[in-house]
XYZ file of C-alpha atoms in Angstrom:
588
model
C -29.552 24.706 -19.933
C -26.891 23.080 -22.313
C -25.199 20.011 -20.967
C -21.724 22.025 -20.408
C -23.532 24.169 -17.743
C -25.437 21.773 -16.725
C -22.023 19.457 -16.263
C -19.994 22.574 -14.355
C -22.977 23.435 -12.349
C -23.329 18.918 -11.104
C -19.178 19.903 -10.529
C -19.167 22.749 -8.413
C -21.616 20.497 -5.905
C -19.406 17.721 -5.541
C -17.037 17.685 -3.057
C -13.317 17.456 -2.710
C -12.360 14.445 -2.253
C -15.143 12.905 -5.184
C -13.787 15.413 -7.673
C -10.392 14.111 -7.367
C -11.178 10.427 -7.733
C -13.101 11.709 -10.752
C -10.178 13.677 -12.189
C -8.144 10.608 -11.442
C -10.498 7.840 -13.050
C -11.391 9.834 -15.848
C -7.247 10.781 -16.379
C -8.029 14.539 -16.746
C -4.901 16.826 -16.864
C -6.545 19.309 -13.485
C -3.211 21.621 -13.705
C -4.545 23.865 -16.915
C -7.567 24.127 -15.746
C -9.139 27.781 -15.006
C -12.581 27.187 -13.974
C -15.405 24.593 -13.709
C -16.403 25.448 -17.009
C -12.502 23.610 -18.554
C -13.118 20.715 -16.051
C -16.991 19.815 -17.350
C -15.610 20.862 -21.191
C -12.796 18.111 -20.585
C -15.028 15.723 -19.461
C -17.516 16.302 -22.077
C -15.396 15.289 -25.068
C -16.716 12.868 -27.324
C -12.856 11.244 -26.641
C -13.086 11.306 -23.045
C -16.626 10.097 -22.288
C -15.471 7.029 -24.925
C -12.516 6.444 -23.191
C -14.528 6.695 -19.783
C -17.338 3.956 -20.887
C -15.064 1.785 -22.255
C -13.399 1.762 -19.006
C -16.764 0.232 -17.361
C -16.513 -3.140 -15.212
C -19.693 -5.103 -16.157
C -22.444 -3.825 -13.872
C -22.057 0.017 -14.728
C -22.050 -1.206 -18.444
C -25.027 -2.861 -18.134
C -26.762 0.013 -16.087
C -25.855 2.868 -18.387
C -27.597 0.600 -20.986
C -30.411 0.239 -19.119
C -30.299 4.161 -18.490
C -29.908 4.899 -22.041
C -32.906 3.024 -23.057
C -35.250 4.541 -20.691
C -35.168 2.199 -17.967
C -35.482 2.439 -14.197
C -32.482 3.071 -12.788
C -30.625 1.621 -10.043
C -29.880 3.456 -7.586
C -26.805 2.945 -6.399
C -24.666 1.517 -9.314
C -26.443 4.804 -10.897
C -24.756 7.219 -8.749
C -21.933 5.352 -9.535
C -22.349 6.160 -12.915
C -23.417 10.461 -12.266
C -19.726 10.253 -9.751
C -17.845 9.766 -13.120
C -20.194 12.570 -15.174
C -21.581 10.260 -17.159
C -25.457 10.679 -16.238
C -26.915 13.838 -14.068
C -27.261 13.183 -10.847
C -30.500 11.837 -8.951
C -32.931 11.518 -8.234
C -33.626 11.015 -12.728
C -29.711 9.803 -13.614
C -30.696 11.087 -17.311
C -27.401 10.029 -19.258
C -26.400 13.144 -20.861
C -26.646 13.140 -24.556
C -23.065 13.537 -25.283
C -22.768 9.786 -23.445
C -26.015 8.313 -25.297
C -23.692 8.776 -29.310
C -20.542 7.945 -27.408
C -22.590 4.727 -26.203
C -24.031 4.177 -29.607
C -20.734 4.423 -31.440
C -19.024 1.847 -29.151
C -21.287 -0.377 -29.715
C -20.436 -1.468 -33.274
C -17.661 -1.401 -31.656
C -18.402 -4.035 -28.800
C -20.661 -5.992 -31.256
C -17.515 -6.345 -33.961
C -15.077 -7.286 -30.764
C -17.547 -10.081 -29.088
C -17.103 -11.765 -32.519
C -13.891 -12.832 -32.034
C -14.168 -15.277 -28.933
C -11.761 -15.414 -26.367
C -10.639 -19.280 -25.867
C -10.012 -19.622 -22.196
C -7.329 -22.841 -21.703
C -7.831 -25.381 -19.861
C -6.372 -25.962 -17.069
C -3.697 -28.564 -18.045
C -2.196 -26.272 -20.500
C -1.646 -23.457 -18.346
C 1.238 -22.804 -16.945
C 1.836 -23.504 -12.850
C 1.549 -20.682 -10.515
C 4.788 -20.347 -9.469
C 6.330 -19.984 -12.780
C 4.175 -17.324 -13.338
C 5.339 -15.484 -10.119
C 8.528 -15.693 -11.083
C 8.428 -14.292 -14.032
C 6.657 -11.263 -12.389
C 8.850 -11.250 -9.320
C 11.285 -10.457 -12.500
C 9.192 -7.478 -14.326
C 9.328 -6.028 -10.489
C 13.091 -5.926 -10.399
C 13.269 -4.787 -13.343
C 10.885 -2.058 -13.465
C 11.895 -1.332 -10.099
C 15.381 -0.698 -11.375
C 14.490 1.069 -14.311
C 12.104 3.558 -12.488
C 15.424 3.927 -9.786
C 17.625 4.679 -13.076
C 15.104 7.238 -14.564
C 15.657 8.982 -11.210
C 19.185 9.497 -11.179
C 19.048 10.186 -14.993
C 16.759 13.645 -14.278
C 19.297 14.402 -11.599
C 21.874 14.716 -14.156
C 20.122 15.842 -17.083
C 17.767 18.403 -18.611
C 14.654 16.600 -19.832
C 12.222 19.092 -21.018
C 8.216 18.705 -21.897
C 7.021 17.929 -25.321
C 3.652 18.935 -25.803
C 1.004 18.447 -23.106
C 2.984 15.742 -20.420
C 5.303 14.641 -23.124
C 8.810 13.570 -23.265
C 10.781 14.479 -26.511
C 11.649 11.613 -28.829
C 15.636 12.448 -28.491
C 15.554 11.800 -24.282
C 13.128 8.826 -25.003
C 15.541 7.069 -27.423
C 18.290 7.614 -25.305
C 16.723 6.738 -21.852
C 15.502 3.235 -23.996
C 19.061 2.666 -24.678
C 20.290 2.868 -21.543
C 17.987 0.419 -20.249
C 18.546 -1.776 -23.218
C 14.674 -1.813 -23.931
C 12.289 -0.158 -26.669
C 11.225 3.323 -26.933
C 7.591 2.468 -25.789
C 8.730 0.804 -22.621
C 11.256 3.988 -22.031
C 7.601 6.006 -22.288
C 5.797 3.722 -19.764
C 8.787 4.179 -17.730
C 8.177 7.989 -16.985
C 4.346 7.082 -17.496
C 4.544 5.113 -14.228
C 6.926 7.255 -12.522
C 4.471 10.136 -12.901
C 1.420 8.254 -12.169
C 3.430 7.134 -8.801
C 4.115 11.335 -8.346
C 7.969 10.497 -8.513
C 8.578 13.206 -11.147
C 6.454 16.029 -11.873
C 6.653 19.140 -14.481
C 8.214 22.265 -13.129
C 8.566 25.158 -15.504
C 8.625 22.920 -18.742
C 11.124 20.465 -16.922
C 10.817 16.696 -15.997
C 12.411 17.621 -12.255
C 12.105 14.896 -9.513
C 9.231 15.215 -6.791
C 9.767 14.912 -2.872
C 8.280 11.440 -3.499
C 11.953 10.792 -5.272
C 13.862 11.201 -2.549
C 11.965 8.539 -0.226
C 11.844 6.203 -3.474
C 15.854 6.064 -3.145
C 15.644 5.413 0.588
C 13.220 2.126 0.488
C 13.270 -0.938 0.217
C 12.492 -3.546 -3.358
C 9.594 -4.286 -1.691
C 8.424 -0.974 -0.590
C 8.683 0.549 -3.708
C 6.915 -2.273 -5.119
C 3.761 -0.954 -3.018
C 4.202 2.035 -4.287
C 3.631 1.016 -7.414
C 1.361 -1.546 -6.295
C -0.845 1.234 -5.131
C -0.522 3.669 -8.062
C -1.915 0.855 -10.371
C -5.103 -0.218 -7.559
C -5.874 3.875 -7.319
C -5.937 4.247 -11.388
C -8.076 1.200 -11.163
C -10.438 2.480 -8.858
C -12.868 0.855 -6.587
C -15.730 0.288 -8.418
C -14.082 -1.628 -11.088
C -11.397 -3.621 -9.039
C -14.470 -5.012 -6.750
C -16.090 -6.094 -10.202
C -12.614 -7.853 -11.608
C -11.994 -9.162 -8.221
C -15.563 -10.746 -7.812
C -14.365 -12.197 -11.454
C -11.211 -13.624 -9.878
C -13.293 -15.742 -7.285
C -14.749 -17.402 -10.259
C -11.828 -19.237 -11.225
C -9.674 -21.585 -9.457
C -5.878 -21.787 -9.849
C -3.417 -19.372 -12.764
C -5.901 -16.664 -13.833
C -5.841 -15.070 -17.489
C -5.883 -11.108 -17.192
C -7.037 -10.960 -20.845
C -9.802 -13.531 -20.150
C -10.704 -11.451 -16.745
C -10.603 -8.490 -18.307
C -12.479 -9.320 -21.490
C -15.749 -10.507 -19.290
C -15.249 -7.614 -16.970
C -14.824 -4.613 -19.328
C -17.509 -5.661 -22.038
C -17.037 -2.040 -23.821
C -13.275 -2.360 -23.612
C -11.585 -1.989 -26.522
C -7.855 -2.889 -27.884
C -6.492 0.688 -28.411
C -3.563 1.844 -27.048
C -5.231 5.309 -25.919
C -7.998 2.688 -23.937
C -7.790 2.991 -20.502
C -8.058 -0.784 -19.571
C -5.149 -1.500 -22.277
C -2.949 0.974 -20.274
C -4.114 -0.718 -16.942
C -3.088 -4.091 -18.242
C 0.291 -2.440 -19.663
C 1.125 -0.949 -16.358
C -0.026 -4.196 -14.127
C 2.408 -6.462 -16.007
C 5.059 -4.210 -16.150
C 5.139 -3.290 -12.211
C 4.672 -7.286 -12.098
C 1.106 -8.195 -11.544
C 1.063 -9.996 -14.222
C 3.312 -11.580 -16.704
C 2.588 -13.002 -20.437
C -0.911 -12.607 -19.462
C -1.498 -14.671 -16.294
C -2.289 -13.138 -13.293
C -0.032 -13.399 -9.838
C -0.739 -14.807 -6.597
C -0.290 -11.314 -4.968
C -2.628 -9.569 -7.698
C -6.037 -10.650 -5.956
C -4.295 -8.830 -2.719
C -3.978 -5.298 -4.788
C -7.443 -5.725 -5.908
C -8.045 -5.619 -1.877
C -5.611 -2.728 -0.904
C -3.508 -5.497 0.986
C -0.320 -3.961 -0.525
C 1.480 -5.285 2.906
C 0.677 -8.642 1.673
C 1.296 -8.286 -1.665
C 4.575 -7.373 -1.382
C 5.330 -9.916 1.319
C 4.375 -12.764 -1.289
C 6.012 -10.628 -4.047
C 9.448 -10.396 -2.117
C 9.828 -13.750 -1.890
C 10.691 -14.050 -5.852
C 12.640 -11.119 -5.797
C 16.232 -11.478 -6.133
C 18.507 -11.361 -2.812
C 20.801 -8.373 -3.015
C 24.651 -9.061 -2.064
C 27.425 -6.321 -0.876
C 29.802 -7.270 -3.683
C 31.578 -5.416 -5.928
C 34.757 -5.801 -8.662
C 36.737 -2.733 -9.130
C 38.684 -2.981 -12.498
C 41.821 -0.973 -14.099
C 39.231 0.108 -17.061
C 37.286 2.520 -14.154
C 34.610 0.281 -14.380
C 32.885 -1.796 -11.714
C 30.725 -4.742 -11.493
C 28.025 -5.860 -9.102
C 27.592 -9.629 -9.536
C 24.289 -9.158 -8.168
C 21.495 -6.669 -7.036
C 23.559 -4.563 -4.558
C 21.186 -3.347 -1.286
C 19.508 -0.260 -1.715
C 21.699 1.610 0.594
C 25.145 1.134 -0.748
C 23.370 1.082 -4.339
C 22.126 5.086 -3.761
C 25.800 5.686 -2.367
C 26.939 4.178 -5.618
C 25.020 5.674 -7.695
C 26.073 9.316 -6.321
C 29.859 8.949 -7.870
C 29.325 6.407 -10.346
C 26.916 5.931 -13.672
C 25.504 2.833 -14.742
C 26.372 1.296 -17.908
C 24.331 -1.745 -17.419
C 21.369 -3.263 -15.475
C 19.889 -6.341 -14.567
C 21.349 -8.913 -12.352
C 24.435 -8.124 -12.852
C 25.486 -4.639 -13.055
C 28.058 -2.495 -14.710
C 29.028 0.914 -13.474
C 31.693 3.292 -14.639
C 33.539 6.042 -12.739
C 34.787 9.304 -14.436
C 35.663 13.234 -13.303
C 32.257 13.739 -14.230
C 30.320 11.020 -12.141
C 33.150 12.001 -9.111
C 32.488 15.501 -9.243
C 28.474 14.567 -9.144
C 29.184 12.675 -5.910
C 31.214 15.534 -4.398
C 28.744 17.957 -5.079
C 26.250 15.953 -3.470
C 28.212 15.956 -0.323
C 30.351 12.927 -0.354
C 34.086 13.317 0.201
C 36.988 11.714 -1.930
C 37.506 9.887 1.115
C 34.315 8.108 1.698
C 34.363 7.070 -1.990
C 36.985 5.718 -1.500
C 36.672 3.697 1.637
C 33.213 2.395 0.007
C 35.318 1.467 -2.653
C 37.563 -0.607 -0.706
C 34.813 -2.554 1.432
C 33.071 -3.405 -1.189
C 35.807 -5.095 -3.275
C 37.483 -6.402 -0.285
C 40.545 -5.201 -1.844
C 42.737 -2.534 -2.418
C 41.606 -0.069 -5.609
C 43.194 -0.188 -8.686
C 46.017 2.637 -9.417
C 43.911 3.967 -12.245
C 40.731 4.972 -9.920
C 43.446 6.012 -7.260
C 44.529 8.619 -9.622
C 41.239 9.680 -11.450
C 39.726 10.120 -7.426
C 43.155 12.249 -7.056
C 42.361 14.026 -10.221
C 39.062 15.010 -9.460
C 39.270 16.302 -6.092
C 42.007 18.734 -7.138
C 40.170 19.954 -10.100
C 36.807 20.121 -8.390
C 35.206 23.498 -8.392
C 37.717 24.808 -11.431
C 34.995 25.889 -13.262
C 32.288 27.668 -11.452
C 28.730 28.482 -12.173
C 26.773 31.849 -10.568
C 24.349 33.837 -11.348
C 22.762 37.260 -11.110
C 19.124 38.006 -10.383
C 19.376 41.800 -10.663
C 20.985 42.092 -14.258
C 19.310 37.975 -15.651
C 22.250 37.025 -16.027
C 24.660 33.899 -15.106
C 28.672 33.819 -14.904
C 31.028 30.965 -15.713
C 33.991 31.572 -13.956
C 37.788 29.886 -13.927
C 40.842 29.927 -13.543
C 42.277 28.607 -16.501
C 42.149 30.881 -19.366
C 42.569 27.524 -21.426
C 40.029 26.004 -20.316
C 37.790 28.886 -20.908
C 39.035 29.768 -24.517
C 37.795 26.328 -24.859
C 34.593 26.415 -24.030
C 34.300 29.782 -26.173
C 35.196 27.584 -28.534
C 32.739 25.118 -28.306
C 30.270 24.909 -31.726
C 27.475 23.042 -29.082
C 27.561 25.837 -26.836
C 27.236 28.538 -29.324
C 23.768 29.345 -28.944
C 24.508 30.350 -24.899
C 26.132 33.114 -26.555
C 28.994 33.464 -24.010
C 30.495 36.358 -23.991
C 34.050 37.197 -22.027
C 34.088 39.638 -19.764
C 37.201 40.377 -17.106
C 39.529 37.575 -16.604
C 38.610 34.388 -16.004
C 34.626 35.625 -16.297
C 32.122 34.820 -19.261
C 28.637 35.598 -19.362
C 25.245 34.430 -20.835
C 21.552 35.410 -20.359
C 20.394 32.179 -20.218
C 19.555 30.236 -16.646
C 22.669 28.811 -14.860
C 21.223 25.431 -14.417
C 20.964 25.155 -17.967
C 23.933 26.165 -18.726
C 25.102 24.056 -16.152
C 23.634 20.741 -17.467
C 24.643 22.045 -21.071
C 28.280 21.594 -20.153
C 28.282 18.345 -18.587
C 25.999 17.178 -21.537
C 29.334 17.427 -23.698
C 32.140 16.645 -20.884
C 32.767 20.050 -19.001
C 32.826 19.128 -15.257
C 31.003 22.732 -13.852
C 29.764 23.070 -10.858
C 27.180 25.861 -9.265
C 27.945 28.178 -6.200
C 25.585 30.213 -4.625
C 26.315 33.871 -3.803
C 28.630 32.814 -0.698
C 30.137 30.425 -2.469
C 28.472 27.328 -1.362
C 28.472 24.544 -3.833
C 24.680 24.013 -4.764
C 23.518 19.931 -5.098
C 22.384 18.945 -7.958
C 19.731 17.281 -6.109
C 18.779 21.346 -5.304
C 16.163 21.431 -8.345
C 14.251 18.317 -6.201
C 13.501 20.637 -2.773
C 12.955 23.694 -5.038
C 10.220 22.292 -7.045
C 8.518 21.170 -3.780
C 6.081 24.460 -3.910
C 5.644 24.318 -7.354
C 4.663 20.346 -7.180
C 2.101 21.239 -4.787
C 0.555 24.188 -6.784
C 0.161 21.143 -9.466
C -1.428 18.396 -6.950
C -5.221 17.328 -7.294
C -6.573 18.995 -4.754
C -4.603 22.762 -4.679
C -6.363 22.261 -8.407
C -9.587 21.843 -7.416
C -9.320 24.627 -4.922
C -7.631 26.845 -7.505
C -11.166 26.361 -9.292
C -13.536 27.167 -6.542
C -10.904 30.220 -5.651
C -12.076 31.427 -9.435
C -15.377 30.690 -8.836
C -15.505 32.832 -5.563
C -13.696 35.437 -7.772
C -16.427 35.276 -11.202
C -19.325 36.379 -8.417
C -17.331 39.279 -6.232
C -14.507 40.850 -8.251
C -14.162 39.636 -11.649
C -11.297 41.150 -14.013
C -11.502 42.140 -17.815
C -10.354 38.317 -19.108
C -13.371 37.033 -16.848
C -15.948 38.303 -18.061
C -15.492 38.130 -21.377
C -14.696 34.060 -21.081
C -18.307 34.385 -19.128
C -20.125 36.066 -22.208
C -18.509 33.937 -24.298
C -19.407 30.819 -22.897
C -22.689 32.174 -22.685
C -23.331 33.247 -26.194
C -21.707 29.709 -27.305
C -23.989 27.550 -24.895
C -27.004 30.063 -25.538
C -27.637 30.316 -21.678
C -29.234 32.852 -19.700
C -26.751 34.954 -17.641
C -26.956 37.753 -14.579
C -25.576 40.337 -15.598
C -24.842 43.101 -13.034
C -24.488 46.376 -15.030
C -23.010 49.843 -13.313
C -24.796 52.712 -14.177
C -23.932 56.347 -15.034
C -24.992 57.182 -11.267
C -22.818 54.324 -9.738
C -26.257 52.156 -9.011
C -25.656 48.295 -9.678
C -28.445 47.200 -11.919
C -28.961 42.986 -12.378
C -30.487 41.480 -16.088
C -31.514 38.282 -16.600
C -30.075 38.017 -20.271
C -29.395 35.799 -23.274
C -26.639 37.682 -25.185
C -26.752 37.086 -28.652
C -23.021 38.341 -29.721
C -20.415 41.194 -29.292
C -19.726 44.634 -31.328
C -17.851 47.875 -31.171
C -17.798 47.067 -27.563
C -20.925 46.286 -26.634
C -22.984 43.123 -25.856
C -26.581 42.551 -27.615
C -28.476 40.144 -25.600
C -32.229 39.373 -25.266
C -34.441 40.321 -22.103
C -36.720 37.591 -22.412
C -38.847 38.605 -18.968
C -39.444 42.561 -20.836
C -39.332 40.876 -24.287
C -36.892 42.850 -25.691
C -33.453 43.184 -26.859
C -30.958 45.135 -24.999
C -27.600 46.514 -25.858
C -25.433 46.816 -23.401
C -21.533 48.806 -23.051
C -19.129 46.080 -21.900
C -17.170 48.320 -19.668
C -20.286 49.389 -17.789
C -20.618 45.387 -16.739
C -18.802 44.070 -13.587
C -20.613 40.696 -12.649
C -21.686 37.890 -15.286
C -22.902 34.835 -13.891
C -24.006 32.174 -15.802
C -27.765 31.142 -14.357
């Protein structure tokens, strides 16, 4: 048996819940998978398997040496090792040999890395404990903020995938200069927000999950545990029991470099390693800063993500109901606003700057967001007022004015029956303008009856195509209801759970069911194809010219003119088969 079947046939035996902390330590991408066959073919990669043993705390290291040079194995920290597909499972734990050149290549690898030492300071030169949770307490709030930003930026935008999980390099630059930080902390941004299942793909979108909508509604600290918990589950037991048993051997400000180097001997500095990511991710969510661990960090390691944040909340900045309302429509929070009135804020009002101070700026488009939403010019406007504990300047008087007279000028609806989607208005200028438009050109609009023009693309991306260049549209249902933008977050709530873990992993045993009862045409040929390409002995369950289901034991040997030559080992002979006359192949 090659290792591929012998890989899909260890996966099909392992349960739920162990599949998914394997598809979650080994960060496989479960959604495109079809069958057991992708899953074990992922796994197998020499990429994957480097990445995985690289990602070894010290003890598993040591034993898949041990393993790979014929030794007893240990039991336990063995299975640990056939859990992640690394070795077959007991009672031998042979390491596969796909693991034994991965192993062998990494360690030139390791043996070039332990050259350069690792000078651990002493401890007058480090730096005090509390300095260092400040400056985390810090990263929090400001990762906190920027994860809260990336939030309300999907709601207003069209983000779609690049590649495989990707974010195109346009809506990268432009989300880094909003937050006034680098491209590559823009990408661990929406890295982090997806790990923490705050956004998800939906139909080549970036589109906000249900998770989204509770991440608005808590706390600093709670969201901190969110993310708290994201980074202990990518972690995963195994290896945060080895780097906390590490932690307990040091006394006072810990180095995560120096931890990690003596925990993760295989680990290497690339930015595709796993362990570099983990370290990239802990001191940006603040469990770590400039390389020194927190006080709260050894409370992760032990799931105590209550008392984590309770310590971390204490160097977290206190929020303040303040806010300046100027002439220029712009408004400034002289500190972190709560997160209540901050998500009212946010619904009428765009950020142009964030930290510990705060700029925001109002315009027809940010008010018309709000309305649609469900706020009222009125309760803007009162918020407004409280905040500032004064009266509002004439200039946002008349722009709230402004906008809720013109809201709902231009209107958005579409057509299922003819695929089609209708901007309608009013104002013939308004619409001769938009005709006019060189960036909306390729929605081919065309004019219909007054006041109607038409395009075949979607309306929400038409819609988010006009406010991209300053058209305030918004979308009405077929009664004329005004739909939220925040819509696309409870429509994608089916399609988010189609792409969780599990409905994944029972996708694949669905398919499995299917390849031994009723297989279709694409099936079986994937089947013989994997077959011929693994050279492995198949069932195949042929239908004769008299309806009678005949089974072969086969190795098929290729494909022609429609039929499948394959050798009958047990009759020593080779047989040639038609490939509509099979219904059932099943690899043995």
């Amino acid at each position: 048996m090659s290792e591929l079947l012998q890989v899909a046939a260890a996966l099909r035996k392992m349960s739920d819940e162990s599949l998914q902390t394997l598809i979650a330590e080994r960060m496989v991408n479960s959604s495109q998978l079809v069958d057991f066959f992708d899953l074990a073919e992922a796994l197998t990669k020499p990429a994957s398997i480097s990445s995985a043993i690289a990602a070894l705390p010290l003890t598993q290291a040591l034993e898949l040496k041990s393993l790979c040079a014929g030794q007893k194995a240990n039991p336990k920290i063995a299975r640990e090792l056939a859990n992640q597909m690394l070795v077959s499972s007991e009672p031998d734990f042979t390491p596969f040999e796909s693991t034994v050149e991965a192993l062998n290549g990494l360690g030139i690898l390791v043996t070039a890395t332990r050259s350069i030492a690792v000078v651990e300071l002493p401890p007058e030169e480090r730096p005090e404990q509390d300095r260092v949770d400040r400056d985390c307490g810090l990263e929090i709030f400001e990762t906190v903020q920027a994860v809260t930003e990336l939030i309300f930026d999907l709601e207003h935008r069209y983000v779609r995938e690049v590649g495989k999980k990707q974010v195109g390099l346009p809506d990268v630059k432009r989300f880094a200069a909003h937050l006034r930080k680098t491209n590559e902390y823009a990408k661990q941004i929406y890295e982090l927000a997806h790990l923490a299942n705050l956004i998800s793909l939906a139909n080549g979108r970036w589109q906000l999950s249900n998770n989204s909508v509770l991440w608005l509604g808590w706390s600093p600290a709670e969201r901190f545990e969110t993310l708290a918990s994201t980074w202990r589950k990518a972690l995963g037991d195994s290896s945060a029991n080895e780097l906390q048993a590490a932690l307990s051997k040091h006394s006072g400000v810990v180095s995560l470099q120096q931890s990690l180097h003596k925990t993760y001997p295989f680990a290497d500095g690339s930015v595709t390693s796993k362990i570099t990511k983990l370290s990239g991710l802990a001191a940006l969510i603040g469990l770590s800063a400039n390389g020194w661990m927190s006080s709260w960090a050894n409370k992760v390691l032990k799931n105590d993500f209550a008392g984590a944040s309770k310590l971390a909340q204490q160097k977290l900045p206190a929020p303040q109901s303040k806010l300046i309302c100027q002439a220029d429509l712009t408004l400034i929070a002289p500190g972190p606003l709560p997160t209540d009135v901050e998500i009212l804020l946010r619904r009428f009002a765009d950020t142009e700057q964030i930290g510990m101070a705060s700029t925001y700026r109002l315009s027809a488009l940010s008010i018309s967001h709000g309305l649609e939403t469900g706020q009222t010019v009125s309760e803007i406007r009162s918020l407004l007022a409280k905040l500032s504990d004064n009266s509002i300047p004439q200039p946002i008087e008349y722009l709230l004015n402004e906008a809720e007279t013109r809201f709902g000028r231009l209107k958005i609806t579409s057509d299922s029956e003819d695929a089609r989607c209708y901007l309608n208005s009013s104002d013939p200028v308004l619409l001769a303008e938009i005709l006019n438009e060189s960036k909306l050109k390729p929605f081919a609009l065309q004019p219909l009856e007054d006041g109607v023009l038409a395009t075949r693309f979607e309306a929400e991306v038409l819609y988010f195509a006009l406010r991209e260049i300053g058209f305030v549209a918004i979308r009405v249902d077929g009664a004329g209801n005004v739909i939220s933008p925040l819509a696309a977050t409870r429509q994608i709530s089916d399609s988010e759970k189609s792409n969780s873990t599990l409905i994944d992993i029972q996708r694949l045993r669905a398919q499995e069911t299917k390849l031994g009862a009723a297989p279709d045409d694409d099936d079986l040929q994937r089947q013989i194809q994997l077959a011929i390409k693994n050279k492995a002995k198949a069932r195949f369950t042929v239908s004769s010219n008299s309806g009678e289901e005949i089974e072969f034991l086969l190795e098929p040997i290729g494909i022609a003119n429609g039929r499948l030559r394959a050798k009958d080992r047990k009759a020593d002979i080779e047989r040639t088969l038609p490939i509509a006359n099979i219904i059932r192949v099943v690899l043995d």
